[in-house]
Coordinates of C-alpha atoms in Angstrom, one line a residue:
M1 CA -209.1 70.9 -142.0
K2 CA -210.0 73.4 -139.4
P3 CA -208.5 76.8 -140.1
I4 CA -205.9 78.3 -137.8
S5 CA -207.5 80.5 -135.2
I6 CA -207.3 84.2 -135.8
Y7 CA -206.6 84.7 -132.1
R8 CA -203.0 83.5 -132.2
P9 CA -200.7 86.4 -132.6
L10 CA -198.7 84.7 -135.3
R11 CA -199.4 86.0 -138.8
T12 CA -197.4 89.2 -139.1
A13 CA -194.3 90.0 -137.1
A14 CA -194.1 86.5 -135.9
L15 CA -193.8 85.1 -139.4
A16 CA -190.3 86.4 -139.5
V17 CA -189.5 84.4 -136.4
L18 CA -190.9 81.2 -138.0
L19 CA -188.9 81.8 -141.2
L20 CA -185.8 82.0 -139.1
T21 CA -186.8 78.9 -137.3
A22 CA -187.2 77.0 -140.6
A23 CA -183.5 77.7 -141.2
L24 CA -182.7 75.4 -138.3
V25 CA -183.9 72.4 -140.4
P26 CA -181.5 70.9 -143.0
A27 CA -182.4 71.8 -146.5
S28 CA -183.1 68.1 -147.2
A29 CA -186.4 68.3 -145.2
A30 CA -187.8 71.0 -147.5
G31 CA -188.0 68.7 -150.5
A32 CA -186.3 68.9 -153.8
A33 CA -187.0 68.0 -157.4
P34 CA -186.1 64.4 -158.2
S35 CA -182.9 63.7 -160.1
A36 CA -182.9 62.3 -163.6
Q37 CA -182.4 58.8 -162.2
A38 CA -185.1 59.1 -159.7
R39 CA -188.4 57.2 -160.2
A40 CA -192.0 58.0 -159.3
Y41 CA -194.1 55.0 -158.0
Y42 CA -197.9 55.3 -158.2
V43 CA -200.5 53.6 -156.0
D44 CA -204.2 53.4 -156.9
C45 CA -206.0 50.9 -154.6
S46 CA -209.1 51.1 -156.8
G47 CA -207.3 50.1 -159.9
S48 CA -206.4 46.7 -161.5
G49 CA -202.8 46.6 -160.4
G50 CA -199.5 46.9 -162.2
D51 CA -195.8 47.7 -161.9
G52 CA -196.2 51.0 -160.1
S53 CA -195.8 53.2 -163.2
A54 CA -198.2 56.1 -164.0
S55 CA -200.0 53.9 -166.5
A56 CA -200.2 50.8 -164.3
P57 CA -200.1 51.8 -160.6
F58 CA -199.7 49.4 -157.7
R59 CA -203.0 48.3 -156.4
T60 CA -202.0 47.5 -152.8
L61 CA -199.8 49.1 -150.1
A62 CA -198.0 45.7 -149.8
Q63 CA -196.6 46.2 -153.3
A64 CA -195.4 49.7 -152.4
N65 CA -193.8 48.4 -149.2
A66 CA -191.8 45.8 -151.2
V67 CA -189.9 48.6 -153.1
T68 CA -186.7 50.0 -151.7
L69 CA -186.9 53.7 -152.5
A70 CA -183.8 55.6 -153.7
P71 CA -182.8 59.2 -153.3
G72 CA -185.2 61.5 -155.1
D73 CA -187.9 58.8 -155.6
Q74 CA -191.5 59.6 -155.1
L75 CA -194.2 57.4 -153.7
L76 CA -197.6 58.8 -154.8
L77 CA -201.0 57.7 -153.7
K78 CA -204.1 58.6 -155.8
R79 CA -206.4 61.3 -154.5
G80 CA -209.9 60.3 -153.5
V81 CA -208.9 56.6 -153.0
A82 CA -208.6 54.7 -149.7
C83 CA -206.0 52.0 -149.3
A84 CA -206.4 49.4 -146.6
G85 CA -203.6 48.2 -144.4
G86 CA -200.3 49.9 -143.4
L87 CA -197.9 51.9 -145.5
A88 CA -194.3 50.9 -144.4
P89 CA -191.9 52.0 -147.2
K90 CA -188.1 51.4 -147.2
G91 CA -185.1 53.4 -148.2
S92 CA -183.6 56.8 -147.6
G93 CA -183.1 60.0 -149.5
T94 CA -180.2 62.4 -149.4
A95 CA -179.8 66.0 -148.5
A96 CA -180.1 67.0 -152.1
A97 CA -182.7 64.5 -153.1
P98 CA -185.1 63.4 -150.4
I99 CA -187.8 60.8 -150.8
T100 CA -191.3 62.2 -151.1
I101 CA -194.5 60.4 -150.1
A102 CA -197.5 62.5 -151.4
A103 CA -200.6 62.5 -153.5
Y104 CA -201.3 62.5 -157.2
G105 CA -204.3 63.0 -159.4
S106 CA -207.0 65.6 -159.9
G107 CA -209.1 67.2 -157.2
T108 CA -208.4 68.1 -153.6
T109 CA -209.6 65.0 -151.8
R110 CA -206.7 63.4 -150.0
P111 CA -205.6 59.8 -150.5
V112 CA -206.4 57.7 -147.4
V113 CA -204.3 55.2 -145.7
N114 CA -206.7 53.2 -143.5
G115 CA -204.9 50.9 -141.1
G116 CA -208.2 49.6 -139.8
G117 CA -206.6 48.7 -136.6
T118 CA -204.8 45.8 -138.3
V119 CA -201.3 47.5 -138.1
Y120 CA -199.3 49.1 -135.4
A121 CA -199.1 52.4 -137.4
G122 CA -201.1 53.5 -140.4
V123 CA -197.9 54.9 -141.9
H124 CA -194.7 53.6 -140.3
L125 CA -191.3 55.0 -141.5
L126 CA -188.7 52.8 -139.8
N127 CA -185.0 53.9 -140.1
M128 CA -185.7 56.0 -143.1
Q129 CA -184.0 59.4 -143.5
Q130 CA -184.3 62.5 -145.7
V131 CA -188.1 62.0 -146.3
V132 CA -191.0 64.3 -146.9
V133 CA -194.6 63.2 -146.2
R134 CA -197.3 65.6 -147.6
G135 CA -201.0 65.7 -148.2
L136 CA -202.1 62.3 -146.9
E137 CA -205.0 61.2 -144.7
I138 CA -204.3 58.5 -142.2
T139 CA -206.6 56.6 -139.9
N140 CA -206.1 53.5 -137.9
K141 CA -209.2 52.5 -135.9
G142 CA -209.7 48.9 -134.9
T143 CA -212.7 46.9 -133.7
T144 CA -211.0 46.7 -130.3
V145 CA -208.7 49.0 -128.4
A146 CA -204.9 48.3 -128.7
E147 CA -201.7 50.3 -128.7
R148 CA -201.5 51.8 -132.2
N149 CA -200.5 55.0 -134.1
G150 CA -201.4 57.1 -137.1
L151 CA -198.1 58.2 -138.4
L152 CA -195.0 56.8 -136.6
V153 CA -191.5 57.9 -137.7
E154 CA -189.1 55.6 -135.8
I155 CA -185.4 55.2 -135.8
A156 CA -183.5 52.5 -133.8
D157 CA -179.7 52.0 -133.4
I158 CA -178.7 54.1 -136.4
G159 CA -176.9 57.0 -134.8
V160 CA -178.4 60.2 -136.2
G161 CA -181.6 60.2 -138.3
R162 CA -181.7 63.4 -140.4
G163 CA -184.1 65.3 -142.5
Y164 CA -187.8 64.9 -142.0
R165 CA -190.8 67.0 -143.0
V166 CA -194.5 66.2 -142.4
D167 CA -196.7 68.8 -144.1
D168 CA -200.4 69.1 -144.5
V169 CA -201.2 65.6 -143.1
Y170 CA -204.6 64.7 -141.6
V171 CA -204.5 62.0 -138.9
H172 CA -207.8 60.9 -137.3
D173 CA -209.6 58.1 -135.5
V174 CA -206.8 56.1 -133.9
N175 CA -208.2 54.2 -131.0
G176 CA -205.0 53.4 -129.1
G177 CA -206.6 53.3 -125.7
D178 CA -204.8 54.8 -122.7
S179 CA -201.3 53.8 -123.8
K180 CA -198.8 56.7 -124.2
G181 CA -197.3 54.5 -127.0
S182 CA -200.4 55.4 -129.0
N183 CA -200.2 58.7 -130.9
G184 CA -201.6 60.6 -133.8
I185 CA -198.1 61.5 -135.0
Q186 CA -194.9 60.5 -133.1
F187 CA -191.2 60.8 -133.8
R188 CA -189.8 57.9 -131.7
V189 CA -186.2 56.9 -131.0
S190 CA -186.1 53.2 -130.0
G191 CA -183.3 50.6 -129.4
T192 CA -180.6 50.4 -126.8
A193 CA -177.5 49.3 -128.8
I194 CA -176.4 52.4 -130.6
P195 CA -177.0 55.9 -129.2
T196 CA -179.6 57.4 -131.6
R197 CA -181.4 60.7 -132.1
F198 CA -183.2 62.8 -134.6
D199 CA -181.7 65.9 -136.2
G200 CA -184.0 68.0 -138.4
V201 CA -187.7 67.4 -137.9
V202 CA -190.6 69.6 -139.0
V203 CA -194.3 68.8 -138.5
E204 CA -196.4 71.6 -139.8
N205 CA -199.8 72.6 -141.2
S206 CA -201.3 69.3 -140.1
E207 CA -204.4 68.2 -138.2
I208 CA -204.8 65.5 -135.6
R209 CA -208.3 64.6 -134.4
A210 CA -210.0 61.8 -132.5
V211 CA -206.9 60.1 -131.2
D212 CA -206.4 58.0 -128.1
R213 CA -204.1 58.7 -126.2
E214 CA -201.7 61.4 -127.4
G215 CA -201.7 63.8 -130.3
L216 CA -198.3 65.0 -131.5
T217 CA -195.2 63.9 -129.6
T218 CA -191.6 62.9 -129.5
G219 CA -190.2 59.9 -127.6
S220 CA -186.8 58.4 -126.9
S221 CA -185.2 55.4 -125.2
W222 CA -182.0 57.5 -124.7
G223 CA -183.3 59.8 -121.9
C224 CA -181.5 58.8 -118.7
R225 CA -180.0 61.6 -116.6
A226 CA -180.0 62.7 -113.0
V227 CA -182.3 65.7 -113.5
Y228 CA -184.9 63.4 -114.9
G229 CA -184.7 61.3 -111.7
C230 CA -183.0 58.5 -113.5
T231 CA -180.5 56.6 -111.3
G232 CA -179.1 54.3 -114.0
T233 CA -176.2 54.9 -116.4
E234 CA -176.7 58.4 -118.0
N235 CA -177.4 58.2 -121.7
W236 CA -179.4 61.3 -122.4
L237 CA -179.1 62.1 -126.1
A238 CA -181.4 64.9 -127.2
S239 CA -182.9 65.2 -130.6
T240 CA -182.1 68.6 -132.3
N241 CA -183.7 71.0 -134.7
V242 CA -187.2 69.7 -134.0
V243 CA -190.0 72.1 -135.0
Y244 CA -193.7 71.5 -134.4
R245 CA -195.7 74.4 -135.9
N246 CA -199.0 75.6 -137.2
N247 CA -200.8 72.3 -136.4
V248 CA -204.4 71.8 -135.2
I249 CA -204.8 69.2 -132.5
H250 CA -208.2 68.4 -131.0
D251 CA -210.5 65.6 -129.7
I252 CA -207.6 63.9 -128.0
A253 CA -208.0 61.4 -125.2
G254 CA -205.0 62.5 -123.2
D255 CA -202.1 64.9 -123.9
G256 CA -202.2 67.2 -126.9
L257 CA -198.6 67.9 -127.7
V258 CA -195.5 66.6 -125.8
M259 CA -191.8 67.3 -126.5
R260 CA -189.5 64.7 -124.9
V261 CA -185.7 64.4 -124.9
A262 CA -185.0 67.4 -127.2
D263 CA -182.6 70.3 -127.1
G264 CA -183.5 73.6 -128.7
A265 CA -186.9 72.5 -130.0
R266 CA -189.5 74.9 -131.2
V267 CA -193.3 74.5 -130.6
E268 CA -195.1 77.4 -132.2
G269 CA -198.3 78.5 -133.8
N270 CA -200.2 75.4 -132.8
E271 CA -203.9 75.3 -131.9
V272 CA -204.7 72.7 -129.2
Y273 CA -208.2 72.3 -127.9
D274 CA -210.6 69.7 -126.5
V275 CA -207.9 67.4 -125.1
A276 CA -207.7 65.2 -122.0
L277 CA -211.2 64.0 -122.8
R278 CA -211.1 60.2 -122.3
S279 CA -207.9 59.3 -120.4
P280 CA -208.3 58.7 -116.7
G281 CA -204.8 59.9 -115.9
N282 CA -203.0 63.2 -115.7
N283 CA -202.8 65.0 -119.0
A284 CA -202.1 68.5 -120.2
G285 CA -202.5 70.5 -123.4
L286 CA -198.9 71.3 -124.5
W287 CA -195.9 70.4 -122.5
T288 CA -192.2 69.4 -122.5
I289 CA -190.3 67.0 -120.3
N290 CA -186.6 66.0 -120.0
S291 CA -185.6 68.6 -122.5
D292 CA -183.4 71.6 -122.7
N293 CA -184.0 75.1 -124.2
T294 CA -187.4 74.3 -125.7
I295 CA -189.2 77.4 -127.0
V296 CA -193.0 77.3 -126.7
Q297 CA -194.6 80.3 -128.5
Y298 CA -197.6 81.7 -130.4
N299 CA -199.8 78.8 -129.4
E300 CA -203.4 78.8 -128.5
V301 CA -204.6 76.2 -126.0
Y302 CA -208.2 75.9 -124.7
R303 CA -210.8 73.5 -123.3
V304 CA -208.3 71.1 -121.7
N305 CA -210.3 68.9 -119.5
R306 CA -209.4 68.0 -115.9
V307 CA -210.5 64.5 -115.0
A308 CA -211.9 64.2 -111.5
G309 CA -209.3 63.0 -109.0
T310 CA -206.3 64.0 -111.2
N311 CA -203.9 67.0 -110.9
D312 CA -203.4 68.2 -114.4
G313 CA -205.7 69.6 -117.1
M314 CA -203.7 72.8 -117.6
A315 CA -202.7 74.4 -120.9
F316 CA -198.9 74.3 -120.4
D317 CA -196.4 72.3 -118.3
S318 CA -192.7 72.5 -117.7
D319 CA -192.3 69.0 -116.4
F320 CA -189.4 67.3 -114.7
G321 CA -185.9 67.1 -116.2
N322 CA -186.3 70.4 -118.1
R323 CA -183.6 73.1 -118.3
G324 CA -184.1 76.6 -119.7
V325 CA -187.6 76.1 -121.2
V326 CA -189.3 79.3 -122.4
F327 CA -193.1 79.8 -122.7
Q328 CA -193.9 83.1 -124.5
Y329 CA -196.6 84.8 -126.5
N330 CA -199.2 82.1 -125.9
Y331 CA -202.9 82.4 -125.4
S332 CA -204.5 80.1 -122.8
H333 CA -208.2 80.2 -122.0
D334 CA -211.0 78.2 -120.5
N335 CA -208.8 75.3 -119.4
E336 CA -210.2 73.4 -116.5
G337 CA -206.8 72.6 -114.9
G338 CA -205.4 76.1 -115.3
F339 CA -202.7 77.9 -117.1
M340 CA -199.3 76.5 -116.1
L341 CA -197.7 73.5 -114.3
F342 CA -194.2 73.4 -112.9
C343 CA -193.6 69.8 -112.2
G344 CA -189.8 69.6 -111.5
A345 CA -190.3 67.5 -108.4
C346 CA -192.8 65.1 -110.0
G347 CA -190.2 62.3 -110.8
G348 CA -188.6 61.2 -107.5
A349 CA -185.2 62.8 -107.3
S350 CA -185.9 64.8 -110.5
S351 CA -185.7 68.6 -110.9
S352 CA -186.2 71.4 -113.4
T353 CA -184.6 74.7 -113.6
G354 CA -184.6 78.0 -115.4
T355 CA -188.2 78.0 -116.8
V356 CA -189.3 81.4 -118.2
V357 CA -193.0 82.3 -118.6
R358 CA -193.3 85.7 -120.3
Y359 CA -195.8 87.9 -122.3
N360 CA -198.6 85.3 -122.3
L361 CA -202.4 85.8 -121.8
S362 CA -204.4 83.6 -119.5
V363 CA -208.2 84.2 -119.6
N364 CA -210.8 82.4 -117.6
D365 CA -208.6 79.4 -116.8
G366 CA -209.8 77.1 -114.0
S367 CA -208.4 75.5 -110.9
R368 CA -205.1 77.6 -110.7
I369 CA -202.9 79.9 -112.7
L370 CA -199.8 78.0 -111.5
Y371 CA -199.7 74.6 -110.0
A372 CA -196.3 74.6 -108.3
V373 CA -194.7 71.2 -107.9
G374 CA -191.0 72.1 -108.0
E375 CA -188.7 74.4 -110.0
K376 CA -185.3 75.7 -109.0
A377 CA -185.1 79.1 -110.6
A378 CA -188.2 80.1 -112.6
R379 CA -189.1 83.6 -113.8
I380 CA -192.7 84.6 -114.6
Y381 CA -193.0 88.1 -115.9
N382 CA -195.1 90.5 -118.0
N383 CA -198.1 88.1 -118.3
T384 CA -201.8 89.1 -118.0
F385 CA -204.1 86.8 -116.0
Y386 CA -207.8 87.5 -116.1
L387 CA -210.3 85.7 -113.8
P388 CA -214.0 86.6 -113.8
S389 CA -216.2 87.2 -110.8
A390 CA -217.5 83.7 -110.5
S391 CA -214.0 82.2 -110.6
T392 CA -212.6 80.1 -107.7
T393 CA -209.2 79.7 -109.5
K394 CA -206.2 80.0 -107.3
I395 CA -203.3 82.2 -108.5
I396 CA -200.8 79.7 -107.0
E397 CA -201.6 76.2 -105.8
D398 CA -198.7 74.5 -104.0
G399 CA -198.5 70.8 -104.9
G400 CA -195.3 70.0 -103.0
G401 CA -191.6 70.4 -103.7
N402 CA -189.8 73.7 -103.7
T403 CA -190.8 76.1 -106.5
F404 CA -188.4 79.0 -106.5
T405 CA -190.0 81.6 -108.7
T406 CA -189.7 85.4 -109.3
W407 CA -192.8 87.1 -110.4
S408 CA -192.3 90.5 -112.1
N409 CA -194.5 93.0 -114.0
N410 CA -197.5 90.7 -114.2
I411 CA -201.2 91.9 -114.1
V412 CA -203.3 89.7 -111.9
Y413 CA -206.9 90.8 -112.8
N414 CA -208.7 88.6 -110.3
L415 CA -212.4 89.3 -109.8
G416 CA -212.9 85.8 -108.2
S417 CA -212.2 84.3 -104.8
G418 CA -209.0 82.3 -105.4
G419 CA -205.8 83.0 -103.4
Y420 CA -202.2 81.9 -103.1
T421 CA -200.3 79.1 -101.3
G422 CA -196.6 78.2 -101.1
G423 CA -195.6 81.8 -100.9
A424 CA -192.3 81.3 -99.2
D425 CA -190.7 80.1 -102.4
H426 CA -191.9 83.0 -104.5
T427 CA -190.5 86.5 -104.9
W428 CA -192.7 89.3 -106.1
R429 CA -191.5 92.5 -107.8
D430 CA -193.7 95.3 -109.3
N431 CA -196.9 93.3 -110.1
T432 CA -200.4 94.7 -110.3
F433 CA -203.1 93.0 -108.2
Y434 CA -206.5 94.3 -109.2
G435 CA -210.0 93.2 -108.1
S436 CA -210.2 90.8 -105.2
H437 CA -207.5 90.8 -102.5
P438 CA -207.4 87.6 -100.6
A439 CA -205.6 87.5 -97.3
S440 CA -202.9 85.3 -98.9
E441 CA -202.1 88.0 -101.5
P442 CA -198.3 88.4 -101.4
A443 CA -196.4 91.4 -100.1
D444 CA -194.8 93.0 -103.2
P445 CA -192.7 96.1 -102.5
G446 CA -193.7 97.5 -105.9
K447 CA -197.3 96.3 -105.7
S448 CA -200.1 98.3 -107.4
T449 CA -203.8 97.7 -106.8
A450 CA -205.0 100.3 -109.2
D451 CA -207.2 99.3 -112.1
P452 CA -204.8 98.6 -115.0
L453 CA -207.5 99.8 -117.4
L454 CA -207.6 96.9 -119.9
V455 CA -209.6 97.7 -123.0
A456 CA -212.2 94.9 -122.6
P457 CA -211.0 92.3 -120.1
G458 CA -212.4 88.8 -120.3
G459 CA -212.8 88.7 -124.1
G460 CA -210.3 87.9 -126.8
P461 CA -206.6 89.0 -126.8
E462 CA -207.3 92.5 -128.1
G463 CA -209.4 93.2 -125.0
H464 CA -206.3 92.8 -122.8
R465 CA -204.3 95.7 -124.3
L466 CA -203.7 98.7 -122.0
Q467 CA -205.7 101.9 -122.4
S468 CA -203.8 105.1 -122.9
A469 CA -204.4 106.2 -119.3
S470 CA -203.4 102.9 -117.7
P471 CA -201.4 103.2 -114.5
A472 CA -199.6 100.0 -115.5
K473 CA -197.6 102.0 -118.1
G474 CA -193.9 102.5 -117.4
T475 CA -194.1 101.2 -113.9
G476 CA -192.5 97.7 -114.3
T477 CA -189.0 96.6 -113.4
V478 CA -186.3 96.0 -116.0
V479 CA -185.8 92.3 -116.8
A480 CA -182.7 91.5 -118.8
G481 CA -183.0 89.3 -121.8
N482 CA -186.8 89.9 -122.1
G483 CA -187.2 88.6 -125.6
G484 CA -187.6 92.0 -127.2
R485 CA -191.3 92.0 -128.0
D486 CA -194.7 91.8 -126.2
Y487 CA -197.6 89.5 -126.8
F488 CA -199.0 91.6 -129.6
G489 CA -195.6 91.8 -131.4
G490 CA -194.6 95.3 -130.3
P491 CA -191.1 96.1 -129.1
V492 CA -190.4 96.2 -125.3
P493 CA -187.6 98.2 -123.6
A494 CA -184.3 96.8 -122.6
V495 CA -183.4 99.8 -120.4
C496 CA -186.4 101.9 -119.8
A497 CA -189.0 100.7 -117.3
P498 CA -191.5 98.5 -119.1
D499 CA -195.3 98.5 -118.8
R500 CA -196.8 95.8 -116.7
G501 CA -198.7 92.9 -118.3
A502 CA -198.5 91.4 -121.7
H503 CA -198.9 94.6 -123.6
Q504 CA -196.2 97.3 -124.0
A505 CA -198.4 100.3 -124.7
S506 CA -195.8 103.0 -123.8
A507 CA -193.5 104.5 -126.3
F508 CA -189.9 104.5 -125.1
S509 CA -186.3 105.3 -126.1
D510 CA -183.8 103.1 -124.4
G511 CA -181.1 105.6 -125.4
T512 CA -182.6 108.3 -123.2
C513 CA -183.3 105.9 -120.4
Q514 CA -179.8 104.6 -120.1
A515 CA -178.3 105.0 -116.6
P516 CA -174.6 104.5 -116.2
N517 CA -173.2 101.1 -115.2
L518 CA -171.7 101.5 -111.7
V519 CA -169.8 98.2 -112.0
A520 CA -166.2 98.6 -113.3
N521 CA -165.1 96.0 -115.8
G522 CA -168.5 94.4 -115.6
G523 CA -167.9 92.6 -118.9
F524 CA -164.4 91.5 -117.8
E525 CA -163.1 92.9 -121.1
S526 CA -159.9 94.0 -119.5
G527 CA -158.9 90.4 -119.7
T528 CA -158.3 90.3 -115.9
T529 CA -160.3 90.6 -112.7
A530 CA -159.3 94.3 -112.5
G531 CA -161.9 96.1 -110.3
W532 CA -162.9 92.8 -108.7
T533 CA -161.6 91.0 -105.6
P534 CA -161.2 87.3 -106.5
W535 CA -161.5 84.5 -103.9
N536 CA -160.3 81.0 -104.4
S537 CA -160.3 79.8 -108.1
A538 CA -161.7 82.8 -110.0
T539 CA -160.1 83.9 -113.3
V540 CA -161.0 85.6 -116.5
T541 CA -161.0 83.6 -119.7
T542 CA -162.2 83.8 -123.3
A543 CA -164.1 80.4 -122.8
A544 CA -166.4 82.1 -120.3
A545 CA -167.6 85.0 -122.5
H546 CA -171.3 85.7 -123.0
S547 CA -170.5 88.7 -125.2
G548 CA -167.3 90.4 -126.2
T549 CA -164.1 88.4 -125.7
Y550 CA -163.8 87.6 -122.0
G551 CA -165.9 86.4 -119.1
L552 CA -165.4 85.1 -115.5
R553 CA -164.8 81.5 -114.6
A554 CA -165.2 80.7 -110.9
G555 CA -164.9 77.3 -109.4
P556 CA -165.1 74.6 -108.3
S557 CA -167.1 75.8 -105.4
P558 CA -166.7 77.8 -103.3
A559 CA -165.2 80.6 -105.4
S560 CA -166.2 84.2 -106.2
V561 CA -165.4 87.7 -107.2
E562 CA -166.7 90.8 -105.4
Q563 CA -166.7 94.5 -106.1
T564 CA -167.7 97.6 -104.1
V565 CA -169.7 100.1 -106.1
A566 CA -170.6 103.7 -105.2
V567 CA -174.4 104.2 -104.7
A568 CA -176.7 106.9 -103.5
P569 CA -178.7 106.6 -100.3
N570 CA -182.4 105.7 -100.5
T571 CA -182.1 104.8 -104.2
T572 CA -183.4 101.8 -106.1
Y573 CA -181.1 100.0 -108.4
V574 CA -181.3 97.1 -110.8
L575 CA -178.5 94.5 -110.7
S576 CA -178.3 92.6 -114.0
G577 CA -176.0 89.9 -115.3
W578 CA -175.6 86.7 -117.3
G579 CA -174.7 83.4 -115.8
R580 CA -174.3 79.7 -116.5
V581 CA -172.4 76.7 -115.1
S582 CA -170.1 74.1 -116.7
A583 CA -171.8 71.0 -115.3
T584 CA -175.2 69.9 -114.0
G585 CA -175.4 70.1 -110.2
T586 CA -173.3 73.3 -110.0
E587 CA -175.0 76.6 -108.9
L588 CA -173.8 80.2 -109.6
V589 CA -175.4 83.2 -107.8
I590 CA -175.1 86.8 -108.8
G591 CA -176.1 89.2 -106.0
V592 CA -175.5 92.3 -103.9
K593 CA -175.1 92.9 -100.2
N594 CA -173.9 95.5 -97.7
H595 CA -176.2 98.2 -99.2
G596 CA -178.3 98.9 -96.1
G597 CA -181.1 96.4 -96.9
T598 CA -181.6 92.7 -97.2
E599 CA -179.1 90.9 -99.4
A600 CA -180.6 90.6 -102.9
R601 CA -179.6 87.9 -105.3
M602 CA -180.9 86.4 -108.6
P603 CA -182.3 82.9 -108.7
A604 CA -179.4 80.5 -109.0
F605 CA -178.0 79.8 -112.5
T606 CA -178.0 76.0 -112.9
T607 CA -178.0 75.5 -116.7
T608 CA -175.0 75.1 -119.0
A609 CA -176.4 77.7 -121.4
Y610 CA -176.1 81.4 -120.5
A611 CA -179.2 82.9 -119.1
P612 CA -180.0 86.5 -118.0
G613 CA -180.9 87.6 -114.5
T614 CA -182.0 90.7 -112.7
V615 CA -182.7 91.7 -109.2
T616 CA -183.8 95.1 -107.7
F617 CA -182.4 96.5 -104.4
T618 CA -182.8 99.7 -102.5
T619 CA -180.1 101.3 -100.5
G620 CA -180.4 102.4 -96.9
P621 CA -180.7 106.0 -95.7
S622 CA -177.0 106.5 -95.2
N623 CA -175.4 103.9 -97.5
T624 CA -173.1 105.1 -100.2
T625 CA -171.6 101.7 -101.2
A626 CA -172.8 98.2 -102.1
R627 CA -171.0 95.0 -102.6
V628 CA -171.7 93.1 -105.9
Y629 CA -170.6 89.5 -106.3
C630 CA -170.6 86.4 -108.6
Y631 CA -170.4 83.3 -106.5
T632 CA -170.1 79.6 -107.4
R633 CA -171.7 78.2 -104.3
L634 CA -172.3 74.5 -105.0
G635 CA -171.1 71.6 -107.1
G636 CA -168.0 70.3 -108.7
G637 CA -168.2 72.3 -111.9
E638 CA -167.5 76.0 -112.5
G639 CA -169.7 79.1 -112.7
R640 CA -169.5 81.5 -115.5
C641 CA -170.4 85.2 -115.1
D642 CA -170.5 88.1 -117.6
D643 CA -172.0 91.5 -118.4
V644 CA -172.7 92.5 -114.8
S645 CA -174.3 95.9 -114.3
V646 CA -175.8 98.1 -111.6
R647 CA -178.0 100.9 -112.8
A648 CA -180.3 103.3 -111.0
V649 CA -183.9 102.9 -111.8

């Protein structure tokens, strides 16, 4: 198995993050010693056959498939032996005693399950629960192309399937053609009778190679909702506690890794390369669709191909139907289709909202940094983008649909000739633009064109640290809820002005940088709207709290609270706050007006989970007051607002 790349910033501080993530998965998935009543069944396809005992192992997978496994049972395949056909065991474990499917015998050579293209999946776990698969090799190559899989974990019409771990499994040579039903490893929800989802899935330390069409994915028949562009009866039921980490995925015909119909999934520490090689359609390296709150972090994606006549080929994609997806601490390089796709408007009446792209490195990516095809309220901040002198890569390519995005504190190190399109939907704050300056370069009130003095731009990640004399140090704008660390694992300020780019080189002390909050009762902890002027249905309630005890509830639209704060003339301030809504289709805006300049507001809050926002404004030459507001402007639901502050920069 190919070793994990040393370039991914995963192995030190980030390990703590992964250990915390592991806690999301039920204990059943981690495996447990079998109980006294549990049995081990042995399979040796080179032997003479027997009853499945250690002294007389089963000779065929069909014998193993005929057994109904009980909690704590083990199904063990002999190392160094290949078994023809498909492994499709039955039975379920429990939280205390999962079923284990693994290897036995001396040596390190894996046991092989060779479907030979005669089965739909080399290993097919149908409606099993509380199961661990470890140390197997799986292949499923037929003489002709057909929809087929390596490892398929499938549940249908059972409600909630719980407790799955796939560890150190090698899947290769699955010629499934161009069907998205063909995968190296997939966790699939099927059926239409009983709402069904997964809870507690880990796929880790595994390799997927030479698979047509997709590498590592989830799928579900329970995915209809309006933001996905689905006009039928809404039945979206997300799988939870899904973690795909530390896997190597390469030589893939189409998509490398796809997370579908999930809530709170983690995709981290994976190495994805040489993908989109044989499929004639649109494919990307690592992406998520119709999912909420996915965290994509510490991954390295490179050499994603862009097929002629198609639009994709980028490393990452926040596709349609997503809400609150975060891409952070990733390393993207040498991808023909670019770094990032926002595809919220790709599915008819679909949308995506709240995508965050922060503290990533993009080096020598092709075509475009961002292919913008729809996003309601994205934030792209503290990334470093490097393009060499021969590059024609655009920074933004507008592919249709409105892509409302705020860019803050990024370093665009562009020695090539690419420019920007679709600028009307993009807001720019305190970014560095170094190198080439196309006519389409945006007007940024905090723009710097000075050399950011990267250590060795164009090489590996370490070359994109800031030198000690960098003018990018301490010149960024404060972004609330910034994740707390930079690409390299160092801390980032919450109050002091951050450095620009993916590296926080400056030392800081937030305690000494703290400016007073000019907003009275900004956390609504008085339990009332004291200090604010409410309009229509705006009240303070414990159910709306982001922190503390109370928060604001405003709605249905239109409804708001406003407060006049004292400010100094010709002074720049940061307005920060947290917002969410109670129902999809509702929009909450936090902003400031009447300060002597253009009204400033954060991108609309449209997700049901609290998210942070910031916006910078500068007062006029004679203005001593400004008007701050939380405003539910659209929809039948209610807006929630909390922890509002105005602080001088």
